[in-house]
């Protein structure tokens, strides 16, 4: 009888701990693109400086990528983020040398994380026309 009581108490303890820890892991939510700057660097090339916000909790849940998406949904560029940014929020990372055909005048930027993939706030940005020009947007 005593072993059954101990087993029941341990099961309850595990369930309570799980219930308390799950919200902490899920709290990080989805990665959001909160600001961006695009600079035309050549005839059909661009540099993107993208600011991402995500409540990174560590190696198990952090924003791990942002992408440049064309009007038809094609991934035009991608910046992989190799580590968590727990104490640096929001953070900005760049991607240079992104080639975009001249018929595309705007793109969408989205970020993803290890737990939710994509689904957070996205930004749409118009591309600058002349080399050396920049366009900036923010949420």
PDB file of C-alpha atoms in Angstrom:
ATOM      1  CA  UNK A   1       0.000   0.000   0.000  1.00  0.00           C
ATOM      2  CA  UNK A   2       2.833   2.403   0.872  1.00  0.00           C
ATOM      3  CA  UNK A   3       4.498   1.878  -2.533  1.00  0.00           C
ATOM      4  CA  UNK A   4       1.192   2.702  -4.283  1.00  0.00           C
ATOM      5  CA  UNK A   5       0.929   5.960  -2.301  1.00  0.00           C
ATOM      6  CA  UNK A   6       4.503   6.895  -3.182  1.00  0.00           C
ATOM      7  CA  UNK A   7       3.850   6.095  -6.848  1.00  0.00           C
ATOM      8  CA  UNK A   8       0.697   8.228  -6.859  1.00  0.00           C
ATOM      9  CA  UNK A   9       2.526  11.126  -5.217  1.00  0.00           C
ATOM     10  CA  UNK A  10       5.406  10.900  -7.701  1.00  0.00           C
ATOM     11  CA  UNK A  11       2.986  10.828 -10.637  1.00  0.00           C
ATOM     12  CA  UNK A  12       1.208  13.914  -9.310  1.00  0.00           C
ATOM     13  CA  UNK A  13       4.542  15.674  -8.758  1.00  0.00           C
ATOM     14  CA  UNK A  14       5.638  14.954 -12.344  1.00  0.00           C
ATOM     15  CA  UNK A  15       2.304  16.220 -13.714  1.00  0.00           C
ATOM     16  CA  UNK A  16       2.457  19.399 -11.635  1.00  0.00           C
ATOM     17  CA  UNK A  17       6.064  20.101 -12.658  1.00  0.00           C
ATOM     18  CA  UNK A  18       5.174  19.519 -16.294  1.00  0.00           C
ATOM     19  CA  UNK A  19       2.201  21.854 -16.034  1.00  0.00           C
ATOM     20  CA  UNK A  20       4.416  24.541 -14.505  1.00  0.00           C
ATOM     21  CA  UNK A  21       7.279  24.150 -16.992  1.00  0.00           C
ATOM     22  CA  UNK A  22       5.230  23.890 -20.204  1.00  0.00           C
ATOM     23  CA  UNK A  23       4.064  27.528 -20.187  1.00  0.00           C
ATOM     24  CA  UNK A  24       7.668  28.662 -19.724  1.00  0.00           C
ATOM     25  CA  UNK A  25       8.722  26.748 -22.846  1.00  0.00           C
ATOM     26  CA  UNK A  26       5.695  27.771 -24.887  1.00  0.00           C
ATOM     27  CA  UNK A  27       5.909  31.396 -23.752  1.00  0.00           C
ATOM     28  CA  UNK A  28       8.636  32.205 -26.238  1.00  0.00           C
ATOM     29  CA  UNK A  29       5.964  32.253 -28.917  1.00  0.00           C
ATOM     30  CA  UNK A  30       6.755  32.774 -32.566  1.00  0.00           C
ATOM     31  CA  UNK A  31       9.562  34.831 -34.046  1.00  0.00           C
ATOM     32  CA  UNK A  32       8.497  38.271 -35.321  1.00  0.00           C
ATOM     33  CA  UNK A  33      10.156  40.496 -37.901  1.00  0.00           C
ATOM     34  CA  UNK A  34       9.837  43.934 -36.292  1.00  0.00           C
ATOM     35  CA  UNK A  35      11.955  46.101 -38.607  1.00  0.00           C
ATOM     36  CA  UNK A  36      14.020  45.904 -41.772  1.00  0.00           C
ATOM     37  CA  UNK A  37      16.180  47.910 -44.107  1.00  0.00           C
ATOM     38  CA  UNK A  38      16.907  46.897 -47.679  1.00  0.00           C
ATOM     39  CA  UNK A  39      19.673  48.547 -49.688  1.00  0.00           C
ATOM     40  CA  UNK A  40      20.159  48.126 -53.425  1.00  0.00           C
ATOM     41  CA  UNK A  41      23.849  47.267 -53.862  1.00  0.00           C
ATOM     42  CA  UNK A  42      23.965  46.517 -57.601  1.00  0.00           C
ATOM     43  CA  UNK A  43      21.871  45.983 -60.708  1.00  0.00           C
ATOM     44  CA  UNK A  44      19.798  43.166 -59.202  1.00  0.00           C
ATOM     45  CA  UNK A  45      21.446  42.686 -55.791  1.00  0.00           C
ATOM     46  CA  UNK A  46      20.370  43.786 -52.341  1.00  0.00           C
ATOM     47  CA  UNK A  47      21.472  43.795 -48.717  1.00  0.00           C
ATOM     48  CA  UNK A  48      18.878  43.115 -46.032  1.00  0.00           C
ATOM     49  CA  UNK A  49      19.230  44.163 -42.370  1.00  0.00           C
ATOM     50  CA  UNK A  50      16.403  42.440 -40.518  1.00  0.00           C
ATOM     51  CA  UNK A  51      15.425  42.909 -36.871  1.00  0.00           C
ATOM     52  CA  UNK A  52      13.829  39.891 -35.204  1.00  0.00           C
ATOM     53  CA  UNK A  53      12.099  39.720 -31.814  1.00  0.00           C
ATOM     54  CA  UNK A  54      11.659  36.388 -30.041  1.00  0.00           C
ATOM     55  CA  UNK A  55      11.759  35.422 -26.395  1.00  0.00           C
ATOM     56  CA  UNK A  56      14.607  32.959 -26.873  1.00  0.00           C
ATOM     57  CA  UNK A  57      14.832  30.582 -23.917  1.00  0.00           C
ATOM     58  CA  UNK A  58      18.056  28.809 -24.915  1.00  0.00           C
ATOM     59  CA  UNK A  59      19.239  26.142 -27.329  1.00  0.00           C
ATOM     60  CA  UNK A  60      15.867  24.328 -27.354  1.00  0.00           C
ATOM     61  CA  UNK A  61      13.780  27.347 -28.380  1.00  0.00           C
ATOM     62  CA  UNK A  62      15.274  30.255 -30.286  1.00  0.00           C
ATOM     63  CA  UNK A  63      14.766  32.196 -33.515  1.00  0.00           C
ATOM     64  CA  UNK A  64      16.916  30.253 -35.962  1.00  0.00           C
ATOM     65  CA  UNK A  65      16.184  31.761 -39.393  1.00  0.00           C
ATOM     66  CA  UNK A  66      14.740  34.655 -41.367  1.00  0.00           C
ATOM     67  CA  UNK A  67      13.788  34.619 -45.034  1.00  0.00           C
ATOM     68  CA  UNK A  68      13.198  36.923 -47.989  1.00  0.00           C
ATOM     69  CA  UNK A  69      10.048  35.714 -49.772  1.00  0.00           C
ATOM     70  CA  UNK A  70       9.028  36.690 -53.308  1.00  0.00           C
ATOM     71  CA  UNK A  71       5.459  37.578 -54.342  1.00  0.00           C
ATOM     72  CA  UNK A  72       4.858  34.008 -55.526  1.00  0.00           C
ATOM     73  CA  UNK A  73       6.049  32.493 -52.218  1.00  0.00           C
ATOM     74  CA  UNK A  74       9.524  31.570 -53.468  1.00  0.00           C
ATOM     75  CA  UNK A  75      12.342  31.810 -50.922  1.00  0.00           C
ATOM     76  CA  UNK A  76      14.747  34.324 -52.483  1.00  0.00           C
ATOM     77  CA  UNK A  77      17.181  34.595 -49.568  1.00  0.00           C
ATOM     78  CA  UNK A  78      17.691  33.044 -46.165  1.00  0.00           C
ATOM     79  CA  UNK A  79      19.786  33.924 -43.129  1.00  0.00           C
ATOM     80  CA  UNK A  80      20.333  31.036 -40.734  1.00  0.00           C
ATOM     81  CA  UNK A  81      20.814  32.110 -37.115  1.00  0.00           C
ATOM     82  CA  UNK A  82      23.257  29.734 -35.448  1.00  0.00           C
ATOM     83  CA  UNK A  83      22.635  30.422 -31.753  1.00  0.00           C
ATOM     84  CA  UNK A  84      20.110  31.820 -29.250  1.00  0.00           C
ATOM     85  CA  UNK A  85      19.928  35.553 -28.511  1.00  0.00           C
ATOM     86  CA  UNK A  86      18.548  35.272 -24.976  1.00  0.00           C
ATOM     87  CA  UNK A  87      20.047  38.544 -23.734  1.00  0.00           C
ATOM     88  CA  UNK A  88      19.924  40.453 -27.029  1.00  0.00           C
ATOM     89  CA  UNK A  89      16.323  41.237 -27.955  1.00  0.00           C
ATOM     90  CA  UNK A  90      15.344  42.330 -30.467  1.00  0.00           C
ATOM     91  CA  UNK A  91      18.430  41.659 -32.597  1.00  0.00           C
ATOM     92  CA  UNK A  92      19.439  42.606 -36.148  1.00  0.00           C
ATOM     93  CA  UNK A  93      21.322  40.440 -38.626  1.00  0.00           C
ATOM     94  CA  UNK A  94      22.268  41.108 -42.248  1.00  0.00           C
ATOM     95  CA  UNK A  95      22.274  39.192 -45.511  1.00  0.00           C
ATOM     96  CA  UNK A  96      24.136  40.589 -48.519  1.00  0.00           C
ATOM     97  CA  UNK A  97      24.258  39.583 -52.157  1.00  0.00           C
ATOM     98  CA  UNK A  98      20.581  38.675 -52.489  1.00  0.00           C
ATOM     99  CA  UNK A  99      19.767  38.580 -56.205  1.00  0.00           C
ATOM    100  CA  UNK A 100      16.216  39.622 -57.066  1.00  0.00           C
ATOM    101  CA  UNK A 101      14.873  39.787 -60.621  1.00  0.00           C
ATOM    102  CA  UNK A 102      14.020  43.326 -61.825  1.00  0.00           C
ATOM    103  CA  UNK A 103      10.309  42.489 -62.252  1.00  0.00           C
ATOM    104  CA  UNK A 104       9.942  41.997 -58.456  1.00  0.00           C
ATOM    105  CA  UNK A 105       9.272  45.320 -56.716  1.00  0.00           C
ATOM    106  CA  UNK A 106       8.629  44.120 -53.166  1.00  0.00           C
ATOM    107  CA  UNK A 107       9.246  41.164 -50.871  1.00  0.00           C
ATOM    108  CA  UNK A 108       8.020  39.763 -47.576  1.00  0.00           C
ATOM    109  CA  UNK A 109      10.328  39.059 -44.641  1.00  0.00           C
ATOM    110  CA  UNK A 110       9.508  36.317 -42.149  1.00  0.00           C
ATOM    111  CA  UNK A 111      11.341  34.712 -39.227  1.00  0.00           C
ATOM    112  CA  UNK A 112      11.139  31.246 -37.764  1.00  0.00           C
ATOM    113  CA  UNK A 113      12.084  29.480 -34.559  1.00  0.00           C
ATOM    114  CA  UNK A 114      12.914  25.901 -33.603  1.00  0.00           C
ATOM    115  CA  UNK A 115       9.546  25.158 -31.967  1.00  0.00           C
ATOM    116  CA  UNK A 116       6.944  26.947 -34.103  1.00  0.00           C
ATOM    117  CA  UNK A 117       8.759  27.247 -37.465  1.00  0.00           C
ATOM    118  CA  UNK A 118       7.084  30.254 -39.141  1.00  0.00           C
ATOM    119  CA  UNK A 119       3.926  32.126 -38.200  1.00  0.00           C
ATOM    120  CA  UNK A 120       4.975  35.272 -36.370  1.00  0.00           C
ATOM    121  CA  UNK A 121       4.686  38.855 -37.616  1.00  0.00           C
ATOM    122  CA  UNK A 122       5.957  39.426 -41.137  1.00  0.00           C
ATOM    123  CA  UNK A 123       6.959  42.640 -42.909  1.00  0.00           C
ATOM    124  CA  UNK A 124       6.416  43.574 -46.532  1.00  0.00           C
ATOM    125  CA  UNK A 125       8.985  45.952 -47.964  1.00  0.00           C
ATOM    126  CA  UNK A 126       9.272  47.712 -51.312  1.00  0.00           C
ATOM    127  CA  UNK A 127      12.652  47.410 -53.001  1.00  0.00           C
ATOM    128  CA  UNK A 128      14.680  50.553 -53.696  1.00  0.00           C
ATOM    129  CA  UNK A 129      15.042  51.443 -57.384  1.00  0.00           C
ATOM    130  CA  UNK A 130      18.565  52.862 -57.607  1.00  0.00           C
ATOM    131  CA  UNK A 131      21.861  51.398 -56.398  1.00  0.00           C
ATOM    132  CA  UNK A 132      22.851  52.969 -53.087  1.00  0.00           C
ATOM    133  CA  UNK A 133      19.245  53.675 -52.074  1.00  0.00           C
ATOM    134  CA  UNK A 134      17.705  52.141 -48.938  1.00  0.00           C
ATOM    135  CA  UNK A 135      14.162  51.566 -47.756  1.00  0.00           C
ATOM    136  CA  UNK A 136      13.311  51.052 -44.078  1.00  0.00           C
ATOM    137  CA  UNK A 137      10.092  49.689 -42.504  1.00  0.00           C
ATOM    138  CA  UNK A 138       9.019  48.682 -39.023  1.00  0.00           C
ATOM    139  CA  UNK A 139       5.995  47.251 -37.210  1.00  0.00           C
TER     140      UNK A 139
END
